């Protein structure tokens, strides 16, 4: 087996440089967005360009040539892609966060993913929609996992499983790291938005997964990870807060892009059935633009506060307390809540032309609204989780804190 010591030294670019590389690709990503929707997968030209720019390396350990950056960088890279195309941003985001998950596994498992294939991408689903039978040295896993974003491009997957004992009783919950070659595949992603994310179903039938490629989830929620490299700061980040907040990244980019598109047209677009020959002359329109901009700014402030809390705790080697972790979930819900409200305002202010098939605003509106319904980021659920923590209640509605 090739070991990581064979990997050549990689110079890690600064976070700003990585984001700048992605911004340079925005015209290409935007050009391919309609084709990606039609194909229900991101165009390979976009995947190749983003891979060459290092967009998939930001959460990979440096031992394998990755950049091993930070929560804040993960947000900024996702936002930069999202400003060009929401579906592509979702694939970049999910592959990166699954790379982060892989970095929490023991080194033996990480070697199997990256030692000989440093550009390997990983998709994943946390829900344990499977059966696992304990056998000598591991588990035999059978199951179906829907919503594997990036499934067209990944060569590995992290998939939720129940952990059973020799009697077949479920005693824990885990994540199994499985080669894509061992998994079946079914196209099930037929949706209104985020169409190009390729969030299809992966299928396991009696697949053997060795013990070193199983990670207990409850232990991870408490900050106990299997990686031997406890000096690697990024892989000390809080489990659920990072898994939740990372999904806000594409929204930040889509919100900014919607504001840019609407304001760019305001001096030349009339308001139909009024005397206004330019939207920008209308005080009502000015108020709508200001409100949308403030909502987007507020979303960024909450996202960055949460990212800073995750990053600073990881640097200090401190695992955030429950109140902070629930607040990050609430921050994430706040971001989605405010971005979707802002986009709705901008769509209304811009007018019915927003929904033209060739108008990128309609894709942003659809992508943002579909992405905002991810179960881990639902604002109402996340506010309830935070509210219970603020009140010191012991009747939380989810273990994912």
Short mmCIF file of C-alpha atoms in Angstrom, two decimals:
data_model
loop_
_atom_site.label_atom_id
_atom_site.label_comp_id
_atom_site.label_asym_id
_atom_site.label_seq_id
_atom_site.Cartn_x
_atom_site.Cartn_y
_atom_site.Cartn_z
CA UNK A 1 0.00 0.00 0.00
CA UNK A 2 1.22 3.49 -0.77
CA UNK A 3 1.57 5.55 2.36
CA UNK A 4 1.22 9.26 2.87
CA UNK A 5 4.97 9.68 3.18
CA UNK A 6 5.05 9.18 -0.59
CA UNK A 7 2.92 12.30 -1.14
CA UNK A 8 4.94 15.24 -2.48
CA UNK A 9 4.99 18.44 -0.50
CA UNK A 10 2.07 20.73 -1.36
CA UNK A 11 2.15 24.48 -0.82
CA UNK A 12 -1.09 25.51 0.86
CA UNK A 13 -2.49 28.74 -0.58
CA UNK A 14 -3.99 31.43 1.62
CA UNK A 15 -7.77 31.37 2.02
CA UNK A 16 -8.16 34.55 -0.06
CA UNK A 17 -6.18 32.99 -2.89
CA UNK A 18 -8.42 29.91 -2.95
CA UNK A 19 -11.53 32.09 -3.05
CA UNK A 20 -10.02 34.25 -5.81
CA UNK A 21 -9.35 31.13 -7.88
CA UNK A 22 -13.01 30.15 -7.58
CA UNK A 23 -14.18 33.66 -8.48
CA UNK A 24 -12.16 33.46 -11.67
CA UNK A 25 -14.18 30.36 -12.56
CA UNK A 26 -17.58 31.99 -11.98
CA UNK A 27 -18.24 32.79 -15.68
CA UNK A 28 -17.54 29.14 -16.57
CA UNK A 29 -19.70 27.81 -13.73
CA UNK A 30 -22.54 30.16 -14.65
CA UNK A 31 -22.28 29.19 -18.33
CA UNK A 32 -22.69 25.51 -17.41
CA UNK A 33 -25.50 26.01 -14.89
CA UNK A 34 -28.41 25.45 -17.30
CA UNK A 35 -26.77 22.34 -18.77
CA UNK A 36 -26.18 21.01 -15.27
CA UNK A 37 -29.87 21.40 -14.51
CA UNK A 38 -30.86 19.64 -17.72
CA UNK A 39 -28.44 16.75 -17.04
CA UNK A 40 -29.24 16.67 -13.29
CA UNK A 41 -25.49 16.58 -12.61
CA UNK A 42 -22.78 19.21 -12.60
CA UNK A 43 -21.05 19.50 -15.97
CA UNK A 44 -17.68 17.70 -15.86
CA UNK A 45 -15.94 20.80 -17.23
CA UNK A 46 -16.96 22.62 -14.04
CA UNK A 47 -15.90 19.74 -11.79
CA UNK A 48 -12.51 19.54 -13.50
CA UNK A 49 -11.93 23.28 -13.26
CA UNK A 50 -12.89 23.36 -9.57
CA UNK A 51 -10.70 20.33 -8.86
CA UNK A 52 -7.72 22.00 -10.55
CA UNK A 53 -8.40 25.20 -8.58
CA UNK A 54 -8.24 23.23 -5.32
CA UNK A 55 -11.89 23.83 -4.37
CA UNK A 56 -12.25 20.21 -3.24
CA UNK A 57 -9.05 20.26 -1.17
CA UNK A 58 -10.08 22.75 1.49
CA UNK A 59 -11.20 20.14 4.05
CA UNK A 60 -8.75 17.37 3.11
CA UNK A 61 -5.78 16.72 5.44
CA UNK A 62 -2.49 18.24 4.32
CA UNK A 63 -0.93 14.80 4.70
CA UNK A 64 -2.64 13.90 1.42
CA UNK A 65 -2.03 17.17 -0.40
CA UNK A 66 -5.14 18.88 0.95
CA UNK A 67 -5.35 22.45 2.26
CA UNK A 68 -6.92 21.63 5.66
CA UNK A 69 -8.26 25.17 6.04
CA UNK A 70 -11.07 26.30 8.33
CA UNK A 71 -14.83 26.54 8.75
CA UNK A 72 -14.68 30.15 7.56
CA UNK A 73 -12.85 29.16 4.38
CA UNK A 74 -15.38 26.41 3.73
CA UNK A 75 -18.13 29.04 3.90
CA UNK A 76 -16.31 31.49 1.64
CA UNK A 77 -15.46 28.91 -1.02
CA UNK A 78 -19.03 27.58 -1.07
CA UNK A 79 -20.37 31.13 -1.30
CA UNK A 80 -18.04 31.98 -4.19
CA UNK A 81 -19.28 28.93 -6.12
CA UNK A 82 -22.88 29.65 -5.11
CA UNK A 83 -22.71 33.11 -6.64
CA UNK A 84 -22.26 31.36 -9.99
CA UNK A 85 -24.43 28.27 -9.54
CA UNK A 86 -26.27 26.86 -6.53
CA UNK A 87 -26.18 23.21 -7.62
CA UNK A 88 -22.44 23.27 -8.19
CA UNK A 89 -21.95 24.97 -4.84
CA UNK A 90 -23.96 22.23 -3.15
CA UNK A 91 -21.74 19.53 -4.66
CA UNK A 92 -18.56 21.37 -3.65
CA UNK A 93 -19.93 21.93 -0.14
CA UNK A 94 -21.08 18.36 0.45
CA UNK A 95 -17.92 16.79 -0.97
CA UNK A 96 -15.82 19.06 1.22
CA UNK A 97 -17.76 18.35 4.38
CA UNK A 98 -17.57 14.62 3.65
CA UNK A 99 -13.81 15.02 3.17
CA UNK A 100 -13.80 16.60 6.63
CA UNK A 101 -15.73 13.61 7.98
CA UNK A 102 -13.18 11.29 6.39
CA UNK A 103 -10.45 13.22 8.19
CA UNK A 104 -12.04 12.13 11.49
CA UNK A 105 -11.56 8.42 10.72
CA UNK A 106 -8.46 6.46 11.73
CA UNK A 107 -5.42 6.98 9.51
CA UNK A 108 -5.77 3.49 8.05
CA UNK A 109 -9.16 4.44 6.60
CA UNK A 110 -7.90 7.81 5.35
CA UNK A 111 -4.99 6.08 3.62
CA UNK A 112 -7.40 3.83 1.75
CA UNK A 113 -9.28 6.87 0.41
CA UNK A 114 -6.44 9.25 -0.44
CA UNK A 115 -2.97 7.67 -0.26
CA UNK A 116 -3.00 6.57 -3.89
CA UNK A 117 -5.83 8.83 -5.12
CA UNK A 118 -5.37 12.24 -3.52
CA UNK A 119 -8.14 13.79 -5.66
CA UNK A 120 -10.72 11.22 -4.48
CA UNK A 121 -14.05 12.83 -3.56
CA UNK A 122 -16.43 11.58 -0.90
CA UNK A 123 -20.21 11.95 -0.71
CA UNK A 124 -22.36 11.03 2.26
CA UNK A 125 -25.58 10.74 4.22
CA UNK A 126 -25.79 10.72 8.02
CA UNK A 127 -29.17 8.94 8.38
CA UNK A 128 -28.75 5.24 9.38
CA UNK A 129 -31.16 3.91 6.77
CA UNK A 130 -29.54 0.49 6.72
CA UNK A 131 -29.07 -2.81 8.49
CA UNK A 132 -25.66 -3.83 9.84
CA UNK A 133 -24.75 -7.35 10.95
CA UNK A 134 -21.70 -7.81 13.19
CA UNK A 135 -19.18 -10.20 11.69
CA UNK A 136 -15.56 -10.98 12.40
CA UNK A 137 -13.52 -7.80 11.83
CA UNK A 138 -16.40 -5.52 10.88
CA UNK A 139 -19.99 -5.39 9.68
CA UNK A 140 -22.03 -6.62 6.74
CA UNK A 141 -24.12 -3.62 5.64
CA UNK A 142 -27.30 -3.55 3.57
CA UNK A 143 -29.28 -0.38 2.95
CA UNK A 144 -30.37 2.56 0.78
CA UNK A 145 -29.27 6.14 1.33
CA UNK A 146 -31.09 8.89 -0.53
CA UNK A 147 -29.88 12.44 -1.15
CA UNK A 148 -26.18 11.65 -1.81
CA UNK A 149 -25.23 15.05 -3.23
CA UNK A 150 -22.24 14.74 -5.53
CA UNK A 151 -22.89 11.03 -6.04
CA UNK A 152 -21.89 11.31 -9.72
CA UNK A 153 -18.42 12.54 -8.84
CA UNK A 154 -17.50 10.73 -5.59
CA UNK A 155 -15.47 7.53 -5.38
CA UNK A 156 -16.22 6.95 -1.69
CA UNK A 157 -19.21 7.54 0.58
CA UNK A 158 -19.73 8.01 4.33
CA UNK A 159 -23.08 6.43 5.17
CA UNK A 160 -25.07 6.19 8.38
CA UNK A 161 -25.57 2.73 9.86
CA UNK A 162 -26.92 1.25 13.07
CA UNK A 163 -24.20 -0.51 15.08
CA UNK A 164 -25.29 -3.90 16.39
CA UNK A 165 -23.85 -6.45 18.77
CA UNK A 166 -23.41 -10.18 18.18
CA UNK A 167 -27.07 -10.75 19.13
CA UNK A 168 -28.27 -8.30 16.50
CA UNK A 169 -29.33 -5.63 18.99
CA UNK A 170 -28.72 -2.01 17.99
CA UNK A 171 -26.26 -0.59 20.50
CA UNK A 172 -24.99 2.55 18.77
CA UNK A 173 -25.06 4.59 15.56
CA UNK A 174 -22.17 4.94 13.17
CA UNK A 175 -20.82 6.22 9.90
CA UNK A 176 -19.41 3.64 7.49
CA UNK A 177 -16.79 4.65 4.93
CA UNK A 178 -17.44 2.57 1.80
CA UNK A 179 -15.87 2.59 -1.69
CA UNK A 180 -18.32 3.74 -4.34
CA UNK A 181 -17.39 0.63 -6.34
CA UNK A 182 -19.03 -1.52 -3.63
CA UNK A 183 -22.32 0.39 -3.89
CA UNK A 184 -25.26 0.30 -6.24
CA UNK A 185 -26.78 3.49 -7.62
CA UNK A 186 -30.27 4.64 -8.52
CA UNK A 187 -31.29 7.96 -10.04
CA UNK A 188 -33.93 9.35 -7.70
CA UNK A 189 -33.18 13.08 -7.77
CA UNK A 190 -36.11 14.66 -9.63
CA UNK A 191 -36.72 17.99 -7.92
CA UNK A 192 -37.62 21.66 -8.43
CA UNK A 193 -34.27 23.11 -7.36
CA UNK A 194 -30.65 22.08 -6.81
CA UNK A 195 -31.22 19.76 -9.75
CA UNK A 196 -27.55 19.54 -10.72
CA UNK A 197 -26.50 18.40 -7.25
CA UNK A 198 -27.04 14.76 -8.30
CA UNK A 199 -28.38 13.86 -4.86
CA UNK A 200 -29.23 10.29 -5.84
CA UNK A 201 -29.60 7.01 -3.94
CA UNK A 202 -26.67 4.75 -3.08
CA UNK A 203 -27.39 1.10 -2.31
CA UNK A 204 -25.44 -1.49 -0.32
CA UNK A 205 -26.20 -5.19 -0.45
CA UNK A 206 -24.31 -7.26 2.11
CA UNK A 207 -21.20 -5.07 1.82
CA UNK A 208 -18.40 -5.85 4.25
CA UNK A 209 -17.08 -2.77 6.08
CA UNK A 210 -14.01 -3.35 8.31
CA UNK A 211 -13.98 -1.93 11.82
CA UNK A 212 -11.45 0.78 11.01
CA UNK A 213 -13.92 2.24 8.51
CA UNK A 214 -16.71 2.58 11.10
CA UNK A 215 -16.97 5.75 13.21
CA UNK A 216 -19.41 5.98 16.15
CA UNK A 217 -21.66 9.04 15.75
CA UNK A 218 -22.63 9.73 19.39
CA UNK A 219 -18.95 9.84 20.34
CA UNK A 220 -18.29 12.25 17.46
CA UNK A 221 -21.16 14.48 18.60
CA UNK A 222 -19.31 14.75 21.89
CA UNK A 223 -16.04 15.60 20.16
CA UNK A 224 -14.38 12.19 20.45
CA UNK A 225 -12.98 11.43 17.01
CA UNK A 226 -11.11 8.35 15.82
CA UNK A 227 -8.25 10.16 14.05
CA UNK A 228 -4.83 9.70 15.62
CA UNK A 229 -3.81 13.17 14.38
CA UNK A 230 -5.23 15.19 17.25
CA UNK A 231 -2.83 18.04 16.44
CA UNK A 232 -4.73 18.79 13.21
CA UNK A 233 -6.86 21.80 14.12
CA UNK A 234 -9.58 21.44 11.47
CA UNK A 235 -10.39 17.92 12.69
CA UNK A 236 -11.01 19.19 16.21
CA UNK A 237 -13.96 21.29 14.94
CA UNK A 238 -17.31 20.65 16.61
CA UNK A 239 -19.19 17.88 14.81
CA UNK A 240 -22.81 18.99 14.46
CA UNK A 241 -22.11 22.74 14.31
CA UNK A 242 -19.78 22.23 11.34
CA UNK A 243 -22.13 19.79 9.59
CA UNK A 244 -24.94 22.33 9.97
CA UNK A 245 -23.22 25.63 9.26
CA UNK A 246 -21.42 24.42 6.15
CA UNK A 247 -24.81 24.18 4.41
CA UNK A 248 -25.22 27.95 4.73
CA UNK A 249 -22.30 28.64 2.39
CA UNK A 250 -24.12 28.26 -0.95
CA UNK A 251 -26.95 30.45 0.39
CA UNK A 252 -24.58 33.32 1.15
CA UNK A 253 -23.39 33.33 -2.45
CA UNK A 254 -26.86 33.03 -3.94
CA UNK A 255 -28.15 35.93 -1.81
CA UNK A 256 -25.33 38.23 -2.87
CA UNK A 257 -25.76 37.28 -6.52
CA UNK A 258 -29.52 37.92 -6.46
CA UNK A 259 -28.91 41.40 -5.03
CA UNK A 260 -26.25 42.09 -7.67
CA UNK A 261 -28.52 40.98 -10.54
CA UNK A 262 -31.48 43.06 -9.41
CA UNK A 263 -29.54 46.25 -8.68
CA UNK A 264 -27.67 45.96 -12.00
CA UNK A 265 -30.96 46.23 -13.90
CA UNK A 266 -32.58 48.90 -11.73
CA UNK A 267 -31.46 51.90 -13.82
CA UNK A 268 -32.77 50.49 -17.10
CA UNK A 269 -35.82 48.43 -16.10
CA UNK A 270 -39.18 50.20 -15.85
CA UNK A 271 -41.94 49.40 -13.38
CA UNK A 272 -44.84 48.26 -15.56
CA UNK A 273 -48.15 50.15 -15.30
CA UNK A 274 -46.53 53.07 -13.45
CA UNK A 275 -44.83 56.30 -14.63
CA UNK A 276 -41.46 54.96 -13.45
CA UNK A 277 -39.14 54.35 -16.41
CA UNK A 278 -36.40 53.13 -14.05
CA UNK A 279 -36.94 51.00 -10.96
CA UNK A 280 -34.16 52.89 -9.20
CA UNK A 281 -36.32 56.06 -9.22
CA UNK A 282 -38.96 54.39 -7.09
CA UNK A 283 -38.77 54.96 -3.33
CA UNK A 284 -40.70 51.71 -2.80
CA UNK A 285 -38.07 49.86 -4.85
CA UNK A 286 -35.26 51.57 -2.92
CA UNK A 287 -36.81 50.39 0.35
CA UNK A 288 -37.05 46.83 -0.96
CA UNK A 289 -33.42 46.84 -2.06
CA UNK A 290 -32.29 48.18 1.30
CA UNK A 291 -34.31 45.60 3.21
CA UNK A 292 -32.97 42.74 1.10
CA UNK A 293 -29.38 43.97 1.49
CA UNK A 294 -29.78 44.21 5.25
CA UNK A 295 -31.21 40.70 5.44
CA UNK A 296 -28.26 39.36 3.44
CA UNK A 297 -25.77 41.27 5.58
CA UNK A 298 -27.42 39.92 8.73
CA UNK A 299 -27.12 36.39 7.36
CA UNK A 300 -23.41 36.91 6.76
CA UNK A 301 -22.86 38.31 10.26
CA UNK A 302 -24.47 35.28 11.88
CA UNK A 303 -22.68 32.83 9.60
CA UNK A 304 -19.30 34.39 10.29
CA UNK A 305 -19.90 34.61 14.04
CA UNK A 306 -20.71 30.91 14.09
CA UNK A 307 -17.71 30.06 11.90
CA UNK A 308 -15.40 32.08 14.14
CA UNK A 309 -16.73 30.25 17.21
CA UNK A 310 -16.09 26.86 15.58
CA UNK A 311 -12.62 27.83 14.34
CA UNK A 312 -11.46 29.51 17.56
CA UNK A 313 -12.58 26.55 19.68
CA UNK A 314 -10.73 24.15 17.36
CA UNK A 315 -7.55 26.25 17.56
CA UNK A 316 -7.79 26.32 21.36
CA UNK A 317 -8.49 22.58 21.52
CA UNK A 318 -11.74 23.26 23.37
CA UNK A 319 -14.99 21.55 22.49
CA UNK A 320 -17.88 24.10 22.53
CA UNK A 321 -20.50 23.65 25.23
CA UNK A 322 -24.06 22.63 24.40
CA UNK A 323 -25.43 26.17 24.50
CA UNK A 324 -22.87 27.34 21.94
CA UNK A 325 -23.47 24.33 19.71
CA UNK A 326 -27.23 24.86 19.70
CA UNK A 327 -26.69 28.55 18.97
CA UNK A 328 -24.67 27.62 15.89
CA UNK A 329 -27.62 25.55 14.69
CA UNK A 330 -29.84 28.58 15.32
CA UNK A 331 -27.37 30.82 13.48
CA UNK A 332 -27.56 28.44 10.54
CA UNK A 333 -31.35 28.58 10.51
CA UNK A 334 -31.14 32.38 10.78
CA UNK A 335 -28.95 32.51 7.66
CA UNK A 336 -31.39 30.44 5.62
CA UNK A 337 -34.39 32.32 6.98
CA UNK A 338 -32.95 35.70 6.02
CA UNK A 339 -31.47 34.74 2.68
CA UNK A 340 -34.71 33.19 1.44
CA UNK A 341 -36.66 36.25 2.63
CA UNK A 342 -34.20 38.54 0.85
CA UNK A 343 -34.42 36.59 -2.38
CA UNK A 344 -38.22 36.66 -2.25
CA UNK A 345 -38.13 40.46 -1.84
CA UNK A 346 -35.67 40.82 -4.71
CA UNK A 347 -37.71 38.56 -6.99
CA UNK A 348 -40.84 40.60 -6.30
CA UNK A 349 -39.04 43.90 -6.74
CA UNK A 350 -37.48 42.82 -10.02
CA UNK A 351 -40.84 41.70 -11.41
CA UNK A 352 -42.39 38.80 -13.26
CA UNK A 353 -39.43 38.64 -15.64
CA UNK A 354 -37.51 37.01 -12.76
CA UNK A 355 -39.18 33.74 -13.71
CA UNK A 356 -38.07 33.69 -17.33
CA UNK A 357 -36.26 30.45 -18.11
CA UNK A 358 -33.18 32.39 -19.20
CA UNK A 359 -33.15 34.59 -16.11
CA UNK A 360 -30.67 33.29 -13.49
CA UNK A 361 -32.88 34.73 -10.74
CA UNK A 362 -35.43 31.93 -11.12
CA UNK A 363 -32.70 29.31 -10.66
CA UNK A 364 -31.35 31.10 -7.60
CA UNK A 365 -34.90 31.26 -6.17
CA UNK A 366 -35.51 27.54 -6.76
CA UNK A 367 -32.06 26.42 -5.60
CA UNK A 368 -32.16 28.55 -2.45
CA UNK A 369 -35.62 27.38 -1.46
CA UNK A 370 -34.88 23.68 -1.98
CA UNK A 371 -31.54 23.89 -0.15
CA UNK A 372 -33.20 25.75 2.73
CA UNK A 373 -35.32 22.66 3.43
CA UNK A 374 -32.37 20.45 4.44
CA UNK A 375 -33.43 18.76 7.68
CA UNK A 376 -30.34 19.83 9.66
CA UNK A 377 -30.85 23.50 8.85
CA UNK A 378 -34.62 24.02 9.19
CA UNK A 379 -35.00 27.34 11.02
CA UNK A 380 -38.01 26.35 13.15
CA UNK A 381 -36.30 23.17 14.37
CA UNK A 382 -33.01 24.93 15.02
CA UNK A 383 -34.65 27.77 16.94
CA UNK A 384 -36.52 25.25 19.11
CA UNK A 385 -33.26 23.39 19.83
CA UNK A 386 -31.58 26.68 20.83
CA UNK A 387 -34.58 27.84 22.84
CA UNK A 388 -34.61 24.66 24.89
CA UNK A 389 -30.88 25.09 25.60
CA UNK A 390 -31.40 28.71 26.65
CA UNK A 391 -34.11 27.59 29.06
CA UNK A 392 -31.99 24.76 30.44
CA UNK A 393 -34.56 22.15 29.50
CA UNK A 394 -33.69 18.47 29.26
CA UNK A 395 -36.30 17.53 26.64
CA UNK A 396 -34.27 18.23 23.49
CA UNK A 397 -35.85 17.03 20.26
CA UNK A 398 -32.68 15.71 18.59
CA UNK A 399 -29.31 14.22 19.57
CA UNK A 400 -27.66 16.26 16.78
CA UNK A 401 -26.27 19.07 18.91
#
